[in-house]
Amino acid sequence: MNEKQQTRLLESSSRFSPPPGVRLSYGTAGFRADASLLHSTVFRIGILAALRSLKTKSVIGLMITASHNKVSDNGVKIADPSGGMLSQHWEPFADALANAPDSQHLLQLIDEFVKKENIALEGRSAEVLLGRDTRPSGEALLEAAKQGIGSITGAVAVDMGVLTTPQLHWMVRARNKGIKVTEADYYDQLSSSFRCLIDLTPQGSEFNKMNEKLIVDGANGVGGEKLVVLKKILNDLDIEIRNFDKGGVLNEGVGADYVQKEKVVPRGFGPPDVGMRCASLDGDADRLVYFSVLSNASDKIDLVDGDKILSLFALYIKDQLTVLNKVEGDKENKSYQASLGVVQTAYANGASTDYLKHAGLEVVLTPTGVKYLHEKAAEYDIGIYFEANGHGTILFSDGFLHWLEGRSAELALTSKGTEQEMATLRLLAVSKLINQAVGDALSGLLLVEAILQHMGWSIQRWNELYNDFPSRQLKVKVLDRTAVVTTNAETVVVKPLGIQERINAETAKYPRGRCFIRPSGTEDVIRVYAEANTEEAADKLATSVAQLVDQFLGFGGS
Ligand code: 16G
Ligand code: MG
């Protein structure tokens, strides 16, 4: 690093001292904390983003959001050139940067890292796209990010404004593919591919009147605002958007996380909506769940979670592939044996996994966190992943898309209007509608709506695909959550020794019992998940395993 660059870094970083005594870590979803603690972290992640852009010779994204956390929190995360999460290989550097005690240490760290990674600093340009959600602290943090980026010579920050997290990831992916990336381009792509899918709906399977309208809970955040824009473009779509204007507090009693965890109606919903199809987005619109209000006597809902969205998508894609691969008479078989894989975590309800396997799908589990699911899904020609909490998407391999385009053009000449040709057009439209960079509540919602119309299904019919097994989640505060080490996609504990045998013994007491524990990546707790044949049994199993965790690791333990 030359002297000019060193002086520039020292000068700018002296304006952003880290808060004393606070240790931050780049967890499953970047850094998150009370917004007042984050100025130096965001500044430093701005530096990291600029270096990442130099290293990869690509455009990088920096998003300021704390998703479903309370409004006083904020956070920062990086989008890599593919539009996916920051390479795990750089996470330790992010941690070290955030926790460097002063400017001198920071400079030394950067210097060492630049040498180790062989990053050429001189004579190169870097570009970082910036986005933020609607949190009031976002503007000041954005300024800190700009200063961090600006302290690397040749690096440019481009402020894309208030966005959903998936919009920013989409823009980064598109830019690196050489495509235009204004917000309008995002809406164009989503709306035109949605219209295309609707036009391909089979005759006779349109919604009946009662099922037409969808009501959406916007979590009082950015997703609701952006859906208003989409609704204007898609003026034939019957959507009523609630919880999106300035009245309510972000994520307070609203949003996908609240609805999925509490299984109750969000604010602003109630008895008049009984039986209607409703959806809920989270604070930065990368999670989506559906629900229906059960009765006018209670606030209970029928939840249609990420597992069921996954099942709907998988069923539809599989149907289209079957049509595509049908060989008629003794015609030459021009099929492409596309590999189709479904990726879940241990939190997926056992009934969903059973359902998917019975449907003949290949199902694999990974640890919790989008980066793991995404990486696994990318191994297939079509990889579909979802967490039960509503975060997921569909990935298509370049090879398969290339083949599909060719096949579609060929069928347009030889067999226009056949089911086979329509199947190619539908799959191509799905690949454009779904956000392949990262799970996106807005694009996911449009795909759900298009598939329900295709099937002619109400939310109740969709929900009947299978019945969830009763489940229960608990969290336990422990002295040191890193003492729990797991394997096999978090389904088996290898440390502390002996606890897994005790969990097995408890689980064996309950018909259909299933239980696992794992250290949370976002909170200082151990999470317990239990499933069994009745609510009571699931509760009992979770409670007894939580006691085991406390015995082995808790404050009451030895
Ligand atoms: C983060 C993850 C989410 C995961 C959750 C688990 C991303 C973008 N988000 O929100 O995928 O389900 O953490 O939280 O990766 P936990 O480790 O506290 O249970
Ligand atoms: Mg989120």
XYZ file of C-alpha atoms and ligand atoms in Angstrom:
578
model
C 0.000 0.000 0.000
C 1.497 3.340 -0.950
C 1.897 6.226 1.459
C -0.900 8.284 -0.046
C -3.346 5.420 0.396
C -2.174 4.870 3.971
C -2.686 8.512 4.890
C -6.106 8.497 3.275
C -7.195 5.426 5.272
C -5.801 6.727 8.564
C -7.425 10.096 8.096
C -10.886 8.738 7.297
C -10.884 5.932 9.852
C -10.000 8.345 12.653
C -13.527 9.759 12.183
C -15.083 6.328 12.949
C -13.887 4.906 16.251
C -15.431 1.604 17.296
C -17.617 1.616 20.425
C -15.501 0.365 23.349
C -16.174 -3.128 24.699
C -18.417 -4.238 21.833
C -17.492 -7.375 19.860
C -19.315 -7.931 16.624
C -19.307 -10.906 14.319
C -20.291 -11.359 10.669
C -23.011 -13.909 11.428
C -25.393 -15.780 9.142
C -26.746 -12.492 7.842
C -23.892 -9.983 8.206
C -23.426 -7.655 11.176
C -26.471 -6.726 13.210
C -26.716 -4.640 16.377
C -28.298 -1.550 17.848
C -27.880 1.046 15.096
C -25.979 3.439 17.389
C -23.127 0.894 17.646
C -22.647 0.352 13.946
C -21.073 3.482 12.403
C -17.477 2.290 12.518
C -18.510 -1.234 11.434
C -20.371 0.024 8.385
C -17.478 2.348 7.502
C -15.073 -0.598 7.695
C -17.360 -2.884 5.686
C -17.357 -0.140 3.059
C -13.583 -0.636 2.872
C -14.065 -4.410 2.631
C -16.610 -3.988 -0.179
C -14.186 -1.832 -2.172
C -11.396 -4.396 -1.681
C -13.746 -7.227 -2.666
C -14.605 -5.338 -5.843
C -10.907 -4.868 -6.639
C -10.166 -8.526 -5.924
C -13.035 -9.912 -8.026
C -12.856 -7.168 -10.693
C -16.644 -7.040 -10.389
C -19.413 -4.914 -8.951
C -20.157 -5.616 -5.272
C -23.271 -4.769 -3.208
C -23.523 -3.352 0.297
C -26.928 -3.487 1.972
C -27.882 -1.679 5.154
C -30.698 -3.559 6.875
C -31.539 -5.563 9.977
C -34.362 -7.485 8.289
C -36.979 -8.541 10.867
C -35.155 -7.086 13.895
C -36.703 -4.218 15.810
C -36.587 -0.778 14.247
C -33.797 0.536 16.510
C -31.411 -2.159 15.219
C -29.617 -2.025 11.923
C -27.052 -4.095 10.070
C -24.825 -4.428 7.057
C -24.112 -7.232 4.622
C -22.270 -7.741 1.382
C -23.523 -9.119 -1.933
C -20.850 -10.941 -3.934
C -20.512 -10.628 -7.746
C -22.995 -13.482 -8.364
C -25.562 -11.592 -6.258
C -25.168 -14.220 -3.510
C -23.744 -13.853 -0.015
C -20.162 -12.782 0.702
C -17.724 -15.669 0.180
C -17.319 -17.441 3.532
C -13.591 -17.250 3.009
C -13.724 -13.455 3.608
C -15.892 -13.575 6.743
C -12.950 -13.791 9.191
C -11.530 -10.632 7.572
C -14.886 -8.891 8.078
C -14.799 -9.892 11.757
C -11.221 -8.722 12.199
C -11.938 -5.369 10.515
C -15.021 -4.692 12.633
C -13.165 -5.445 15.849
C -9.848 -3.674 15.197
C -9.384 -1.404 18.253
C -8.019 1.663 16.438
C -6.945 3.131 13.081
C -3.378 1.826 13.301
C -4.506 -1.768 13.853
C -7.047 -1.349 11.086
C -4.388 -0.166 8.662
C -2.111 -3.057 9.548
C -4.920 -5.574 9.050
C -5.797 -4.154 5.653
C -2.166 -4.100 4.609
C -1.651 -7.762 5.583
C -4.890 -8.879 3.944
C -4.215 -7.023 0.705
C -0.815 -8.759 0.499
C -2.210 -12.189 1.382
C -5.033 -11.947 -1.154
C -2.789 -10.352 -3.755
C -5.093 -7.400 -4.309
C -3.712 -4.791 -6.693
C -4.600 -1.414 -5.226
C -3.064 0.932 -7.734
C -4.445 1.956 -11.070
C -7.632 -0.094 -10.654
C -11.242 0.930 -10.250
C -13.839 -0.592 -7.943
C -17.584 -0.166 -7.798
C -19.979 -0.799 -4.930
C -23.778 -0.533 -5.205
C -25.423 0.651 -1.987
C -28.931 -0.013 -0.743
C -30.792 0.521 2.523
C -34.170 -0.353 3.976
C -36.585 2.156 5.555
C -34.978 2.307 9.022
C -34.422 5.893 10.202
C -30.775 5.086 11.039
C -30.121 3.977 7.452
C -29.176 7.346 6.021
C -26.339 8.074 8.468
C -25.015 4.526 8.110
C -25.102 4.864 4.342
C -22.902 7.924 4.678
C -20.437 5.885 6.771
C -20.372 3.192 4.071
C -19.695 5.817 1.384
C -16.762 7.169 3.370
C -15.351 3.668 3.824
C -15.578 2.964 0.105
C -14.179 6.396 -0.712
C -11.097 5.786 1.416
C -9.836 3.229 -1.133
C -8.322 4.964 -4.158
C -10.298 4.360 -7.345
C -13.392 2.982 -5.583
C -16.798 4.435 -6.410
C -19.991 4.118 -4.357
C -23.283 4.192 -6.248
C -26.294 4.912 -4.044
C -29.276 2.910 -5.383
C -31.590 4.371 -2.739
C -34.141 2.634 -0.506
C -34.452 -0.974 -1.698
C -35.415 -4.431 -0.526
C -32.393 -6.639 0.153
C -33.219 -8.920 -2.816
C -33.498 -5.926 -5.164
C -29.914 -4.957 -4.381
C -28.686 -8.561 -4.800
C -30.589 -8.747 -8.113
C -28.937 -5.536 -9.323
C -25.451 -6.760 -8.443
C -26.041 -10.046 -10.285
C -27.485 -8.272 -13.317
C -24.669 -5.692 -13.460
C -22.063 -8.433 -13.471
C -23.883 -10.128 -16.339
C -23.695 -6.860 -18.248
C -27.425 -6.069 -17.935
C -28.928 -2.637 -17.120
C -29.863 -2.233 -13.489
C -32.216 0.543 -12.608
C -35.041 -0.248 -10.229
C -37.387 0.047 -13.206
C -35.553 -2.840 -14.914
C -36.266 -5.040 -11.895
C -39.995 -4.257 -12.071
C -39.971 -4.758 -15.853
C -38.455 -8.215 -15.588
C -40.777 -9.327 -12.785
C -43.945 -7.971 -14.339
C -43.289 -9.207 -17.877
C -42.362 -12.735 -16.789
C -45.383 -12.824 -14.448
C -47.706 -11.786 -17.304
C -46.120 -14.412 -19.498
C -46.856 -17.134 -16.919
C -50.438 -15.954 -16.489
C -50.934 -16.030 -20.275
C -49.753 -19.664 -20.205
C -52.365 -20.687 -17.595
C -54.263 -23.702 -18.951
C -57.826 -22.984 -20.117
C -60.387 -23.542 -17.421
C -58.098 -23.352 -14.394
C -58.518 -19.656 -13.655
C -59.385 -18.624 -10.129
C -63.004 -18.534 -9.201
C -64.159 -15.113 -8.005
C -63.810 -15.862 -4.312
C -60.133 -16.701 -4.608
C -59.180 -13.707 -6.635
C -57.994 -11.259 -4.022
C -54.736 -11.472 -2.086
C -54.158 -9.403 1.080
C -50.524 -8.619 1.943
C -48.914 -7.567 5.237
C -45.959 -5.323 4.313
C -44.321 -5.451 7.811
C -44.410 -1.611 7.823
C -41.259 -1.806 5.763
C -39.719 -1.436 2.359
C -41.406 -4.520 0.828
C -44.910 -3.081 1.168
C -43.831 0.158 -0.549
C -42.258 -1.709 -3.442
C -45.273 -3.978 -3.845
C -47.383 -0.848 -4.305
C -45.192 -0.017 -7.329
C -45.576 -3.544 -8.741
C -49.340 -3.442 -8.225
C -49.526 -0.264 -10.309
C -47.650 -1.934 -13.148
C -49.666 -5.156 -12.891
C -53.001 -3.379 -12.666
C -54.917 -6.570 -13.425
C -53.591 -8.211 -10.225
C -56.047 -8.053 -7.322
C -53.843 -7.259 -4.300
C -54.675 -5.238 -1.212
C -51.530 -4.085 0.601
C -51.648 -3.321 4.319
C -49.006 -2.250 6.861
C -46.823 -0.326 4.488
C -47.452 3.375 4.954
C -45.995 5.591 7.617
C -48.526 4.708 10.353
C -47.084 1.551 11.957
C -43.706 0.593 13.401
C -41.437 -1.670 11.331
C -41.801 -5.347 12.341
C -43.861 -4.534 15.452
C -46.637 -7.116 15.645
C -46.360 -7.530 11.868
C -44.209 -9.242 9.255
C -43.276 -12.747 8.145
C -41.049 -13.526 11.134
C -43.772 -12.592 13.622
C -46.497 -14.462 11.745
C -44.383 -17.604 11.286
C -43.100 -17.772 14.857
C -46.243 -16.684 16.748
C -48.767 -18.249 14.356
C -51.211 -15.374 14.948
C -52.689 -12.699 12.673
C -50.521 -9.615 12.192
C -51.854 -6.159 13.104
C -54.432 -4.847 10.718
C -55.882 -8.285 9.910
C -58.886 -9.894 11.520
C -62.349 -11.442 11.339
C -63.569 -9.871 8.070
C -60.669 -11.628 6.355
C -61.579 -15.162 7.526
C -60.666 -17.687 4.819
C -59.006 -15.109 2.532
C -55.573 -15.703 1.001
C -53.077 -13.536 2.918
C -49.291 -13.142 2.692
C -46.693 -11.550 4.927
C -43.264 -10.092 4.032
C -40.426 -9.428 6.475
C -38.705 -6.074 7.098
C -36.370 -6.248 4.106
C -38.657 -8.425 1.944
C -36.464 -11.487 1.576
C -38.922 -13.741 3.417
C -42.449 -14.685 2.474
C -45.133 -16.720 4.210
C -48.822 -17.133 3.440
C -51.641 -17.599 5.928
C -55.402 -17.522 6.312
C -57.379 -16.230 9.293
C -59.131 -19.221 10.849
C -62.182 -17.791 12.617
C -63.674 -14.586 13.924
C -63.355 -15.833 17.495
C -59.565 -15.965 17.840
C -56.361 -14.598 16.329
C -55.165 -18.058 15.228
C -54.102 -18.578 11.649
C -53.490 -21.431 9.278
C -49.836 -20.868 8.383
C -48.565 -21.739 4.913
C -44.833 -21.549 5.512
C -41.651 -21.766 3.440
C -41.889 -25.584 3.354
C -45.259 -25.362 1.635
C -44.105 -22.674 -0.785
C -41.223 -25.005 -1.612
C -43.632 -27.914 -2.132
C -45.819 -25.830 -4.459
C -42.822 -24.718 -6.522
C -41.338 -28.234 -6.642
C -44.630 -29.783 -7.750
C -45.082 -27.239 -10.527
C -41.523 -27.498 -11.830
C -41.642 -31.286 -11.736
C -44.916 -31.275 -13.711
C -43.386 -29.031 -16.375
C -40.297 -31.225 -16.638
C -42.467 -34.324 -17.009
C -44.366 -32.728 -19.899
C -41.126 -31.603 -21.459
C -39.602 -35.062 -21.329
C -42.639 -36.928 -22.639
C -41.683 -38.966 -25.692
C -44.489 -39.456 -28.166
C -44.604 -42.521 -30.417
C -41.186 -43.435 -31.728
C -40.054 -39.838 -32.098
C -36.468 -39.162 -31.256
C -36.101 -38.373 -27.558
C -34.817 -34.835 -27.339
C -35.156 -34.618 -23.590
C -32.463 -33.281 -21.345
C -32.226 -35.210 -18.118
C -32.229 -32.117 -15.949
C -31.277 -32.814 -12.359
C -33.879 -31.426 -9.954
C -32.973 -31.066 -6.287
C -34.815 -29.751 -3.260
C -32.842 -28.284 -0.364
C -34.177 -27.873 3.184
C -32.788 -27.529 6.708
C -33.514 -29.628 9.797
C -36.232 -27.078 10.655
C -38.313 -28.243 7.681
C -41.413 -29.909 9.018
C -41.008 -33.707 8.718
C -44.348 -33.909 6.901
C -42.989 -31.676 4.125
C -39.887 -33.818 3.682
C -42.033 -36.974 3.568
C -44.358 -35.345 1.047
C -41.520 -34.255 -1.239
C -39.843 -37.665 -1.107
C -43.116 -39.439 -1.891
C -43.503 -37.140 -4.870
C -40.248 -38.630 -6.148
C -38.064 -35.608 -5.461
C -34.477 -35.669 -4.286
C -34.314 -33.901 -0.910
C -31.101 -32.848 0.846
C -30.546 -31.045 4.147
C -27.938 -28.374 4.897
C -27.172 -26.335 8.018
C -29.312 -23.256 8.713
C -28.481 -20.063 6.801
C -29.123 -19.055 3.234
C -25.486 -19.337 2.188
C -25.494 -23.105 2.811
C -28.814 -23.799 1.107
C -27.959 -21.628 -1.877
C -24.594 -23.303 -2.396
C -26.196 -26.770 -2.341
C -29.050 -25.790 -4.685
C -26.516 -24.479 -7.207
C -25.286 -28.064 -7.702
C -28.442 -28.990 -9.665
C -29.820 -27.966 -13.069
C -32.828 -26.796 -11.108
C -32.257 -26.400 -7.377
C -35.128 -25.252 -5.177
C -34.404 -24.238 -1.597
C -36.468 -22.872 1.244
C -36.203 -22.458 4.970
C -39.444 -22.938 6.894
C -39.203 -19.239 7.811
C -39.928 -18.271 4.206
C -36.495 -17.573 2.783
C -35.822 -19.372 -0.484
C -35.653 -19.336 -4.246
C -35.084 -21.458 -7.365
C -31.745 -21.678 -9.178
C -31.329 -22.706 -12.818
C -27.990 -23.802 -14.258
C -26.694 -21.906 -17.302
C -26.351 -25.184 -19.207
C -30.001 -26.112 -18.681
C -31.274 -22.619 -19.544
C -29.223 -22.643 -22.709
C -30.695 -26.004 -23.720
C -34.204 -24.833 -22.779
C -33.957 -21.732 -24.958
C -32.853 -23.818 -27.927
C -35.564 -26.411 -27.374
C -38.201 -23.727 -27.005
C -37.188 -22.083 -30.308
C -37.238 -25.481 -32.022
C -40.692 -26.370 -30.678
C -41.995 -22.935 -31.712
C -41.174 -23.916 -35.296
C -42.287 -27.553 -35.251
C -44.985 -27.869 -32.579
C -46.257 -24.417 -31.670
C -48.994 -24.343 -29.065
C -48.337 -27.899 -27.811
C -48.065 -28.653 -24.100
C -44.355 -29.284 -24.602
C -43.747 -25.876 -26.072
C -45.783 -24.286 -23.286
C -43.705 -26.171 -20.692
C -40.500 -24.682 -22.118
C -42.032 -21.197 -22.088
C -43.260 -21.616 -18.516
C -39.872 -22.763 -17.223
C -38.140 -19.896 -19.016
C -40.616 -17.427 -17.513
C -40.064 -18.886 -14.020
C -36.300 -18.454 -14.445
C -36.863 -14.751 -15.143
C -39.550 -14.145 -12.534
C -37.744 -15.800 -9.639
C -34.811 -13.874 -8.188
C -31.886 -16.231 -8.702
C -29.533 -14.080 -6.662
C -31.323 -14.627 -3.359
C -34.776 -15.368 -1.870
C -37.109 -12.499 -2.744
C -40.566 -12.102 -1.200
C -41.888 -10.005 -4.100
C -40.816 -12.328 -6.894
C -41.738 -15.375 -4.777
C -45.193 -13.929 -4.191
C -45.789 -13.404 -7.904
C -44.678 -16.973 -8.623
C -46.991 -18.394 -5.936
C -49.870 -16.363 -7.392
C -49.141 -17.551 -10.943
C -48.918 -21.216 -9.864
C -52.113 -21.056 -7.792
C -53.880 -19.641 -10.855
C -52.364 -22.375 -13.017
C -53.613 -25.056 -10.624
C -56.882 -23.227 -9.929
C -56.195 -23.691 -6.210
C -57.451 -21.795 -3.181
C -55.076 -21.302 -0.240
C -56.985 -24.069 1.557
C -56.415 -26.526 -1.285
C -52.728 -25.627 -1.310
C -52.477 -26.044 2.446
C -53.950 -29.555 2.149
C -50.890 -30.840 0.259
C -49.913 -32.336 3.626
C -50.563 -31.701 7.300
C -47.663 -30.394 9.349
C -46.553 -32.549 12.274
C -46.925 -30.709 15.585
C -43.665 -28.950 16.437
C -42.222 -26.763 19.139
C -39.203 -24.446 19.273
C -37.529 -23.260 22.464
C -34.368 -21.342 23.241
C -32.031 -21.822 26.195
C -29.553 -19.291 27.537
C -26.211 -20.947 28.229
C -22.760 -19.909 29.425
C -21.109 -20.490 26.058
C -23.135 -21.450 23.009
C -19.979 -22.309 21.041
C -19.660 -25.352 23.317
C -22.303 -27.006 21.118
C -20.843 -28.447 17.934
C -23.084 -30.240 15.463
C -22.751 -32.354 12.347
C -25.023 -33.877 9.655
C -26.781 -30.602 8.849
C -27.160 -29.808 12.558
C -29.107 -32.991 13.293
C -26.422 -34.581 15.494
C -24.475 -33.029 18.377
C -20.832 -34.077 18.635
C -19.993 -31.797 21.554
C -20.566 -31.794 24.488
C -20.006 -35.532 24.679
C -22.940 -37.609 25.842
C -25.732 -35.126 25.192
C -26.779 -36.660 21.851
C -27.383 -40.063 23.509
C -29.612 -38.375 26.075
C -31.514 -36.515 23.324
C -31.974 -39.817 21.467
C -33.333 -41.484 24.594
C -35.862 -38.652 25.124
C -36.906 -38.616 21.480
C -37.490 -42.392 21.460
C -40.253 -41.933 24.053
C -42.547 -40.197 21.548
C -44.228 -41.602 18.453
C -42.917 -39.718 15.383
C -40.480 -37.940 17.702
C -37.687 -35.857 16.146
C -35.516 -33.396 17.975
C -32.290 -31.440 17.496
C -30.375 -28.615 19.142
C -28.049 -26.022 17.589
C -26.333 -22.813 18.599
C -28.118 -19.794 17.117
C -26.146 -17.723 14.638
C -27.996 -14.515 15.471
C -28.700 -14.670 19.236
C -26.710 -15.803 22.227
C -28.799 -18.955 22.806
C -29.082 -22.657 22.015
C -32.183 -23.462 19.974
C -34.241 -26.603 20.535
C -36.575 -27.999 17.864
C -38.933 -30.891 18.575
C -41.559 -32.648 16.516
C -43.978 -35.403 17.557
C -47.407 -36.815 16.808
C -49.323 -34.435 19.120
C -48.862 -30.817 20.254
C -48.543 -32.022 23.815
C -45.854 -34.544 22.966
C -43.878 -31.992 20.909
C -44.057 -29.533 23.834
C -42.940 -32.185 26.327
C -40.071 -33.361 24.148
C -38.839 -29.786 23.570
C -39.087 -28.978 27.282
C -37.201 -32.065 28.406
C -34.426 -31.525 25.857
C -34.202 -27.849 26.875
C -33.660 -29.100 30.440
C -30.896 -31.376 29.201
C -29.211 -28.413 27.509
C -29.440 -26.469 30.737
C -27.978 -29.401 32.695
C -25.033 -29.792 30.334
C -24.323 -26.144 29.535
C -26.514 -23.833 31.547
C -25.861 -21.573 34.447
C -27.264 -24.255 36.763
C -24.892 -26.923 35.375
C -21.520 -27.915 36.711
C -30.532 -15.492 9.488
C -30.456 -16.202 8.163
C -31.595 -17.187 8.025
C -31.593 -18.153 9.188
C -31.579 -17.412 10.491
C -31.329 -18.391 11.621
C -29.737 -15.304 6.024
C -29.922 -14.249 4.983
N -30.554 -15.251 7.062
O -31.675 -14.709 9.573
O -31.392 -17.883 6.828
O -32.719 -18.987 9.146
O -30.515 -16.473 10.504
O -31.188 -17.712 12.819
O -28.875 -16.157 5.922
P -30.592 -18.433 14.100
O -29.212 -18.944 13.750
O -30.609 -17.403 15.158
O -31.521 -19.560 14.421
Mg -35.038 -10.592 5.928
